[in-house]
XYZ file of C-alpha atoms in Angstrom:
580
model
C 86.707 -74.364 1.791
C 83.816 -76.804 2.138
C 84.059 -79.623 -0.415
C 80.611 -78.906 -1.867
C 81.578 -75.306 -2.620
C 84.888 -76.346 -4.136
C 83.178 -78.859 -6.404
C 80.564 -76.339 -7.577
C 83.222 -73.738 -8.372
C 85.324 -76.207 -10.327
C 82.280 -77.070 -12.407
C 82.132 -73.612 -14.013
C 82.138 -73.730 -17.826
C 83.484 -70.185 -18.245
C 86.604 -68.294 -17.250
C 85.889 -66.822 -13.825
C 88.336 -63.955 -14.278
C 86.859 -62.970 -17.630
C 83.472 -62.627 -15.955
C 84.988 -60.792 -12.981
C 86.640 -58.305 -15.319
C 83.328 -57.708 -17.104
C 81.464 -57.235 -13.817
C 83.813 -54.491 -12.667
C 84.026 -52.705 -16.008
C 87.407 -53.766 -17.385
C 90.879 -54.682 -16.196
C 91.832 -51.146 -15.179
C 88.748 -50.788 -12.987
C 89.302 -54.261 -11.526
C 92.896 -53.396 -10.616
C 91.696 -50.226 -8.881
C 89.051 -52.124 -6.905
C 91.565 -54.824 -5.983
C 93.904 -52.153 -4.621
C 91.121 -50.552 -2.583
C 90.022 -53.959 -1.297
C 93.527 -54.562 0.024
C 93.486 -51.185 1.773
C 90.223 -52.068 3.513
C 91.343 -55.590 4.443
C 94.446 -54.170 6.118
C 92.297 -52.179 8.554
C 90.666 -54.416 11.225
C 88.274 -51.635 12.268
C 86.591 -51.820 8.842
C 85.426 -55.408 9.307
C 81.641 -55.786 9.373
C 81.105 -58.875 11.534
C 80.073 -56.754 14.516
C 77.291 -54.750 12.856
C 74.421 -57.198 13.280
C 74.218 -57.236 17.081
C 74.993 -53.590 17.897
C 72.578 -51.079 19.374
C 71.672 -48.102 17.204
C 73.914 -45.794 19.227
C 76.881 -48.164 18.957
C 76.294 -48.594 15.245
C 76.309 -44.844 14.626
C 79.547 -44.469 16.598
C 81.070 -47.238 14.475
C 79.806 -45.431 11.360
C 81.648 -42.302 12.494
C 84.791 -44.379 12.995
C 84.382 -45.852 9.515
C 83.885 -42.388 8.073
C 87.087 -41.173 9.707
C 89.016 -44.178 8.377
C 87.526 -43.649 4.911
C 88.760 -40.043 4.831
C 92.170 -41.158 6.119
C 92.494 -43.758 3.330
C 91.381 -41.259 0.677
C 93.871 -38.623 1.802
C 96.841 -40.926 2.356
C 96.393 -42.651 -1.013
C 95.311 -39.560 -2.996
C 92.200 -41.330 -4.311
C 90.416 -39.053 -6.830
C 86.771 -38.251 -6.167
C 85.544 -40.230 -9.187
C 87.315 -43.380 -7.900
C 85.902 -43.365 -4.360
C 82.589 -45.139 -4.991
C 84.022 -48.700 -4.806
C 85.731 -47.789 -1.534
C 82.387 -46.594 -0.162
C 80.805 -49.948 -1.045
C 83.683 -51.759 0.644
C 82.856 -49.980 3.902
C 79.910 -52.374 4.181
C 77.761 -49.779 5.917
C 75.528 -46.854 4.972
C 76.825 -43.668 6.593
C 76.858 -39.904 6.160
C 79.867 -39.958 3.811
C 77.627 -41.482 1.120
C 75.230 -38.505 1.071
C 78.194 -36.137 0.977
C 79.741 -37.908 -2.030
C 76.583 -38.848 -3.939
C 74.508 -35.672 -3.522
C 76.308 -32.784 -1.820
C 79.622 -32.650 -3.705
C 78.120 -33.470 -7.154
C 75.597 -30.651 -6.705
C 78.432 -28.188 -6.141
C 80.208 -29.582 -9.204
C 77.196 -29.306 -11.475
C 75.133 -26.365 -10.186
C 77.622 -23.942 -8.599
C 79.330 -21.427 -10.862
C 83.112 -21.179 -11.065
C 83.482 -18.617 -8.285
C 81.196 -20.574 -5.946
C 83.107 -23.772 -6.623
C 86.243 -21.913 -5.588
C 84.646 -21.200 -2.206
C 83.276 -24.637 -1.353
C 84.121 -27.453 -3.772
C 87.713 -28.233 -2.786
C 86.742 -28.200 0.890
C 83.972 -30.682 0.088
C 86.255 -32.972 -1.929
C 88.764 -33.017 0.935
C 86.028 -33.461 3.594
C 87.009 -30.230 5.326
C 83.278 -29.570 5.312
C 80.622 -32.295 5.448
C 77.343 -31.804 3.650
C 74.062 -33.470 2.799
C 71.049 -32.709 0.579
C 67.999 -31.187 2.294
C 65.066 -31.350 -0.092
C 62.376 -33.684 1.261
C 59.928 -32.207 3.756
C 57.554 -33.819 6.190
C 54.648 -33.614 3.725
C 56.474 -33.256 0.402
C 58.833 -35.855 -0.996
C 58.359 -36.858 -4.614
C 56.457 -33.641 -5.378
C 59.571 -31.469 -5.330
C 57.794 -28.475 -6.831
C 55.413 -28.503 -3.871
C 58.001 -27.950 -1.134
C 57.193 -25.062 1.203
C 60.512 -23.857 2.672
C 60.959 -20.270 1.464
C 63.941 -18.163 0.417
C 62.729 -14.571 0.097
C 65.134 -12.126 -1.520
C 66.022 -8.846 0.203
C 68.475 -6.599 -1.620
C 69.165 -4.711 1.626
C 70.641 -7.754 3.372
C 74.457 -7.831 3.482
C 76.361 -5.682 0.979
C 75.218 -7.542 -2.129
C 71.734 -8.606 -1.086
C 70.641 -11.784 0.643
C 68.002 -14.412 1.305
C 65.623 -14.734 4.214
C 65.234 -18.510 4.781
C 62.249 -19.756 6.760
C 60.246 -22.886 7.520
C 56.670 -21.552 7.395
C 54.911 -24.533 9.004
C 55.379 -27.910 10.628
C 54.625 -29.558 7.274
C 57.635 -27.752 5.766
C 60.195 -29.183 8.212
C 63.024 -30.821 6.268
C 62.755 -34.543 6.949
C 65.015 -37.513 6.108
C 68.307 -35.918 4.924
C 71.010 -38.483 5.693
C 73.769 -37.185 7.949
C 71.760 -34.151 9.052
C 70.863 -35.603 12.454
C 74.371 -35.422 13.922
C 77.157 -35.510 11.343
C 76.986 -32.762 8.717
C 77.747 -29.082 9.188
C 76.215 -27.805 5.929
C 73.839 -28.887 3.196
C 72.357 -28.154 -0.184
C 69.003 -26.651 0.779
C 66.119 -26.695 -1.682
C 63.811 -23.736 -1.027
C 61.241 -21.704 -2.946
C 62.763 -18.529 -4.386
C 60.511 -15.500 -3.867
C 61.565 -12.157 -5.361
C 59.359 -9.081 -4.920
C 56.387 -11.315 -4.221
C 56.880 -13.569 -7.252
C 57.413 -17.298 -6.628
C 60.057 -18.823 -8.929
C 59.851 -22.327 -7.449
C 62.501 -24.462 -5.693
C 66.198 -23.625 -6.128
C 69.371 -24.995 -4.485
C 71.334 -23.062 -1.843
C 74.569 -23.682 0.012
C 73.401 -23.576 3.629
C 75.531 -23.863 6.767
C 73.713 -25.546 9.666
C 76.405 -26.014 12.336
C 79.374 -24.030 13.596
C 82.574 -24.982 11.754
C 84.528 -25.228 15.022
C 82.114 -26.289 17.786
C 79.616 -28.245 15.631
C 76.767 -26.571 17.539
C 73.575 -25.764 15.625
C 73.582 -22.192 14.339
C 71.035 -19.659 15.661
C 67.608 -20.105 14.119
C 68.305 -23.698 13.065
C 66.732 -26.578 14.985
C 68.198 -29.995 14.130
C 66.912 -33.390 15.224
C 67.611 -37.058 14.655
C 64.385 -38.643 13.374
C 64.900 -41.934 15.221
C 65.364 -45.636 14.557
C 64.318 -47.166 11.228
C 63.678 -50.708 10.000
C 67.237 -50.722 8.672
C 69.822 -48.223 7.419
C 70.680 -47.375 11.032
C 74.304 -46.481 10.429
C 72.891 -43.336 8.810
C 71.762 -40.469 11.042
C 68.755 -39.237 9.083
C 67.664 -35.883 10.432
C 65.067 -33.127 10.527
C 65.580 -29.362 10.307
C 63.380 -26.396 11.140
C 64.641 -22.965 10.065
C 63.428 -19.815 11.803
C 64.191 -16.586 9.917
C 67.829 -17.166 8.943
C 69.595 -14.770 6.560
C 72.273 -15.872 4.076
C 74.165 -13.976 1.322
C 72.707 -13.650 -2.182
C 75.523 -15.695 -3.709
C 74.702 -18.695 -1.523
C 72.140 -19.609 -4.163
C 73.893 -21.864 -6.681
C 74.030 -19.819 -9.875
C 75.399 -21.885 -12.739
C 72.055 -22.066 -14.547
C 70.057 -19.313 -12.819
C 71.348 -15.883 -11.766
C 69.768 -13.389 -9.381
C 71.345 -9.929 -9.568
C 71.699 -7.534 -6.638
C 68.592 -5.618 -7.733
C 66.590 -8.871 -7.762
C 66.640 -9.404 -11.521
C 66.149 -13.107 -12.246
C 67.494 -14.728 -15.405
C 68.151 -18.237 -16.643
C 71.422 -19.469 -18.108
C 70.689 -22.674 -20.016
C 67.940 -25.122 -19.041
C 66.453 -24.633 -15.575
C 65.633 -28.364 -15.455
C 69.305 -28.763 -14.560
C 68.391 -27.403 -11.122
C 67.084 -30.903 -10.424
C 70.121 -32.576 -12.009
C 71.275 -33.919 -8.649
C 68.190 -36.135 -8.598
C 69.161 -37.592 -11.977
C 72.668 -38.384 -10.750
C 71.384 -39.831 -7.470
C 68.895 -42.072 -9.268
C 71.740 -43.262 -11.468
C 73.866 -44.186 -8.444
C 70.941 -45.922 -6.734
C 70.059 -47.988 -9.802
C 73.744 -48.790 -10.364
C 73.908 -50.281 -6.873
C 70.665 -52.270 -7.134
C 72.274 -55.162 -8.988
C 75.153 -55.165 -6.513
C 72.758 -55.388 -3.551
C 70.806 -58.232 -5.128
C 74.066 -59.991 -6.025
C 75.132 -59.978 -2.365
C 71.914 -61.718 -1.353
C 72.119 -64.174 -4.267
C 75.733 -65.020 -3.420
C 74.883 -65.839 0.195
C 71.837 -67.872 -0.825
C 73.600 -69.891 -3.525
C 76.506 -70.697 -1.213
C 74.065 -71.709 1.497
C 72.105 -73.856 -0.964
C 75.304 -75.582 -2.092
C 76.340 -76.670 1.410
C 72.893 -77.213 2.948
C 71.630 -80.762 2.478
C 68.042 -81.810 2.993
C 66.207 -85.082 2.194
C 67.147 -87.715 -0.331
C 66.556 -86.631 -3.900
C 64.733 -89.784 -5.096
C 63.248 -92.867 -3.494
C 63.031 -96.218 -5.291
C 60.897 -98.081 -2.746
C 58.835 -96.144 -0.220
C 58.773 -97.345 3.375
C 55.049 -98.085 3.226
C 55.639 -100.410 0.272
C 58.184 -102.670 1.998
C 55.516 -105.126 3.171
C 54.417 -105.680 -0.412
C 57.952 -105.859 -1.753
C 59.473 -108.536 0.530
C 58.367 -111.853 2.012
C 58.550 -112.560 5.752
C 61.998 -114.171 5.705
C 63.477 -111.254 3.759
C 61.979 -108.757 6.189
C 63.623 -110.470 9.159
C 67.004 -110.526 7.447
C 66.900 -106.948 6.218
C 69.565 -104.823 7.925
C 69.398 -101.059 8.257
C 71.979 -100.569 5.493
C 69.964 -102.771 3.165
C 66.876 -100.688 3.875
C 68.779 -97.550 2.888
C 69.803 -99.152 -0.402
C 66.167 -99.885 -1.154
C 65.091 -96.360 -0.348
C 67.490 -94.445 -2.593
C 69.578 -94.884 -5.689
C 73.288 -95.599 -5.075
C 74.256 -92.080 -6.208
C 71.689 -90.486 -3.889
C 72.284 -92.276 -0.584
C 73.252 -89.059 1.226
C 70.992 -86.055 1.615
C 70.869 -83.911 -1.501
C 72.253 -80.399 -1.827
C 69.367 -77.951 -1.661
C 70.839 -76.296 -4.757
C 70.065 -79.446 -6.766
C 66.320 -79.118 -6.268
C 64.545 -77.610 -9.261
C 62.237 -75.663 -6.937
C 65.249 -73.892 -5.385
C 66.766 -73.204 -8.796
C 63.424 -71.857 -10.027
C 63.572 -69.122 -7.385
C 67.302 -68.369 -7.159
C 68.563 -68.557 -10.742
C 66.266 -65.823 -12.131
C 67.501 -63.569 -9.318
C 71.088 -64.372 -10.305
C 70.376 -63.449 -13.926
C 68.513 -60.319 -12.853
C 71.444 -59.197 -10.691
C 73.705 -59.338 -13.750
C 71.135 -57.567 -15.922
C 70.596 -54.710 -13.478
C 74.325 -54.353 -12.809
C 75.246 -54.142 -16.492
C 72.334 -51.784 -17.175
C 73.671 -49.523 -14.439
C 77.121 -49.600 -16.045
C 75.744 -48.604 -19.447
C 73.597 -45.876 -17.900
C 76.707 -44.530 -16.179
C 78.547 -44.284 -19.492
C 75.588 -42.500 -21.074
C 75.398 -40.077 -18.142
C 79.116 -39.252 -18.341
C 78.756 -38.445 -22.041
C 75.638 -36.341 -21.427
C 77.305 -34.458 -18.575
C 80.023 -33.232 -20.921
C 77.303 -31.828 -23.169
C 75.490 -30.206 -20.237
C 78.679 -28.450 -19.168
C 78.996 -27.156 -22.720
C 75.427 -25.755 -22.457
C 73.995 -28.449 -24.738
C 70.877 -29.983 -23.202
C 69.524 -32.302 -25.914
C 70.250 -35.385 -23.774
C 68.306 -34.120 -20.754
C 65.074 -35.990 -21.544
C 66.943 -39.202 -22.358
C 68.811 -39.076 -19.054
C 65.597 -38.453 -17.148
C 63.806 -41.386 -18.799
C 66.806 -43.707 -18.491
C 67.636 -43.039 -14.841
C 63.994 -42.845 -13.740
C 63.153 -46.169 -15.399
C 66.112 -48.008 -13.920
C 65.706 -46.446 -10.486
C 61.979 -47.191 -10.350
C 62.131 -50.798 -11.542
C 65.557 -52.004 -10.406
C 65.030 -51.026 -6.777
C 61.663 -52.809 -6.587
C 63.061 -55.934 -8.260
C 66.092 -55.733 -5.962
C 63.966 -55.569 -2.806
C 61.646 -58.372 -3.926
C 64.597 -60.501 -5.027
C 66.514 -60.065 -1.773
C 63.464 -61.159 0.199
C 63.077 -64.208 -2.062
C 66.714 -65.073 -1.381
C 66.220 -64.718 2.362
C 63.269 -67.119 2.300
C 65.285 -69.611 0.233
C 67.649 -69.959 3.196
C 64.867 -71.384 5.336
C 64.931 -70.647 9.050
C 68.596 -69.675 8.907
C 67.694 -66.772 6.629
C 65.838 -65.142 9.519
C 69.055 -64.793 11.506
C 70.909 -61.492 11.386
C 74.113 -63.529 11.207
C 73.032 -64.884 7.815
C 73.528 -61.374 6.453
C 70.725 -61.226 3.904
C 68.060 -59.884 6.276
C 70.025 -56.861 7.526
C 71.281 -56.134 4.005
C 67.703 -56.288 2.728
C 66.432 -53.856 5.365
C 69.242 -51.394 4.660
C 68.645 -51.572 0.893
C 64.842 -51.458 1.183
C 64.438 -47.644 1.435
C 66.088 -47.291 -1.983
C 62.751 -48.331 -3.476
C 61.215 -45.209 -1.913
C 63.649 -42.324 -1.594
C 64.555 -40.083 -4.548
C 61.304 -41.052 -6.296
C 59.237 -44.176 -5.666
C 58.052 -46.558 -8.363
C 54.562 -45.126 -8.843
C 55.690 -41.502 -9.148
C 58.577 -42.276 -11.494
C 56.497 -44.659 -13.604
C 54.047 -41.833 -14.294
C 56.885 -39.648 -15.577
C 58.396 -42.463 -17.649
C 54.984 -43.577 -18.905
C 54.190 -40.092 -20.173
C 57.370 -40.091 -22.264
C 56.471 -43.523 -23.640
C 52.983 -42.264 -24.520
C 54.555 -39.242 -26.217
C 56.692 -41.563 -28.350
C 53.654 -43.606 -29.409
C 51.736 -40.407 -30.182
C 54.632 -38.987 -32.214
C 54.744 -42.131 -34.316
C 51.036 -42.759 -34.803
C 49.682 -39.206 -35.019
C 52.644 -37.246 -36.379
C 54.334 -39.936 -38.452
C 57.741 -39.482 -36.839
C 60.304 -42.239 -37.334
C 62.624 -41.279 -34.490
C 63.378 -38.749 -31.784
C 67.096 -37.995 -31.413
C 66.477 -36.718 -27.883
C 65.304 -40.165 -26.681
C 67.355 -42.848 -28.497
C 66.401 -45.522 -25.949
C 62.801 -45.297 -27.235
C 63.749 -45.982 -30.854
C 62.204 -49.474 -30.722
C 58.789 -47.809 -30.343
C 59.244 -45.853 -33.579
C 60.367 -49.023 -35.379
C 57.262 -50.960 -34.359
C 54.444 -51.526 -36.834
C 51.379 -52.321 -34.697
C 49.382 -53.268 -37.801
C 51.845 -55.967 -38.824
C 50.691 -59.437 -37.725
C 53.024 -61.152 -35.289
C 53.325 -64.886 -35.865
C 54.517 -67.209 -33.094
C 57.681 -69.243 -33.754
C 57.418 -72.834 -34.872
C 57.548 -75.376 -32.074
C 60.496 -77.192 -33.646
C 62.557 -73.993 -33.602
C 61.686 -72.908 -30.081
C 64.545 -74.594 -28.203
C 67.203 -72.954 -30.357
C 65.410 -69.592 -30.411
C 65.273 -69.460 -26.620
C 69.079 -69.516 -26.650
C 69.271 -66.725 -29.226
C 69.726 -63.322 -27.609
C 68.414 -61.435 -30.643
C 65.184 -63.429 -30.527
C 64.768 -62.878 -26.791
C 65.410 -59.150 -27.135
C 62.909 -58.933 -30.014
C 60.353 -60.745 -27.855
C 60.823 -58.271 -24.993
C 60.475 -55.341 -27.401
C 57.370 -56.897 -28.936
C 55.820 -57.330 -25.501
C 56.743 -53.775 -24.506
C 55.312 -52.311 -27.707
C 52.081 -54.236 -27.252
C 51.730 -52.752 -23.755
C 52.718 -49.249 -24.935
C 50.364 -49.123 -27.916
C 47.353 -50.681 -26.172
C 47.870 -48.336 -23.202
C 48.025 -45.370 -25.572
C 44.747 -46.504 -27.112
C 43.161 -46.769 -23.657
C 44.416 -43.281 -22.834
C 42.965 -41.822 -26.031
C 39.614 -43.436 -25.260
C 39.631 -41.828 -21.799
C 40.481 -38.433 -23.302
C 37.598 -38.790 -25.751
C 35.216 -39.858 -22.987
C 36.141 -36.951 -20.696
C 36.468 -34.421 -23.484
C 39.828 -33.136 -22.265
C 43.313 -34.238 -21.280
C 44.436 -33.502 -17.732
C 45.602 -34.954 -14.440
C 42.321 -36.819 -13.916
C 42.604 -38.437 -17.339
C 46.160 -39.498 -16.615
C 45.081 -40.990 -13.293
C 42.765 -43.426 -15.080
C 45.740 -45.069 -16.821
C 48.253 -45.097 -13.944
C 48.211 -48.886 -13.775
C 48.977 -49.001 -17.502
C 51.832 -46.517 -17.018
C 53.323 -48.780 -14.355
C 53.144 -51.776 -16.700
C 54.735 -49.728 -19.474
C 57.629 -48.756 -17.206
C 58.270 -52.371 -16.217
C 58.211 -53.476 -19.854
C 60.545 -50.670 -20.922
C 62.995 -51.552 -18.132
C 63.283 -55.125 -19.384
C 64.053 -53.814 -22.870
C 66.852 -51.706 -21.381
C 68.205 -54.713 -19.476
C 68.239 -56.866 -22.607
C 69.995 -54.215 -24.698
C 72.921 -53.946 -22.289
C 74.206 -57.488 -22.824
C 75.191 -57.155 -26.509
C 76.768 -53.762 -25.758
C 78.832 -55.326 -22.996
C 80.056 -58.387 -24.872
C 80.390 -56.948 -28.383
């Protein structure tokens, strides 16, 4: 280990293992991750030092090899499905297995009824079938309700009725599903349900796309790889065009919606659960945002600790030597004596880049943010697990809270992650531009997370509307809380008419080290943005004489600011929960 790194590590004022345990969610989780790390380290083919110079074709082949090794490790060590996520991160590469585990299998768990799970779920958990999630189309991504792929019901198909699946236009071609290009043999297909001419909107279907034995595309299904991307090239993102393909009636996932043989359509529970996979996926994306930023921060801090550049402080500048010495002293001055005049004794070697305040100003906030986003993701995961138990018991009170929570964290954390990783790359100077430095390729592979499964603007509109609803409920209806959105309680507790006095200057230093004060400040800022934005919105409604999409569009910038402010409140609230 380089001496500079050793010295920095020894200077820590906290117990490293206590922090490590907190990062990974407790001793039991840390032990599990340590075991999986050892399994990966024992397999030379899972090393990642060859990824940065490979061609796209070679990288995909290596991804397939990694996928095969992943399945082998899972089977040989009987790793339960819920414990596989750390192992996926340890693969060090984005590949088709991730879409299978994050979107395909969870959709079967949460949206398929018991009989349907008996057909497909165990095969999915054992990787006997490989699936992905085909929702996004060439011209419809975030607007899920606008997708055009159709599933028209025909009770005369098969013995129990069936669906006629079709891509009606070029715009409706499924576009972007990871693993669809070459790897997967089935998918969860989102298509518009049409029964006797009535459009019921998008619903999920189990849809086979390739032959189980030969892996050839099935008749009527055209599959393509969509080509090279800026990053994320271990993943074979694909496109699919469907031409008049028939599937059985029971291939529609029917836990929350049932279509009978005669075409009768009925709901079981809340049909918003049909989009529950998006909630879970946003949770997983936001949970990984802090981890991605932490990787970049780690590389940059280590680089900054060993990279030395310039002397920190000069005592006498070279141009001043003529004024500082007489002629005899100049003649006698040796090179070592000149060095002693130029710098203080403790600074006679080049300084660590990490010691410069300008470097700390950029890196340290990213370090803190990585912790904040990581811990927020942990807390969101706990909340989701608790809510999922209620959903499975047909209790849906937590649905709005989960939507607001996961949408906020996904929208904001991924943008902050991408911006932070790029800041870290630039802090490594010219070396940061090398693939071998690691940060650049990691940044490009993480970058699409800011876009897929809902980009910042779209999600901030949804979150902002819920924040506006909370302000309206308090100010116009006099409500003091909403049990369905506990994370918005700070809005109900705010009194916008109460004057807010700044702290005294003499108390400021101690207050800035007080977490309660900092959290109150973030809530105060958020409430100011929420309430002033609500006032602006009401003024627009009054000016236009109605409330609609056009009115909402006039305050989109405010909704984005509200979402950012709310995210920072969520980040701040996770620290006391973690360390209490």
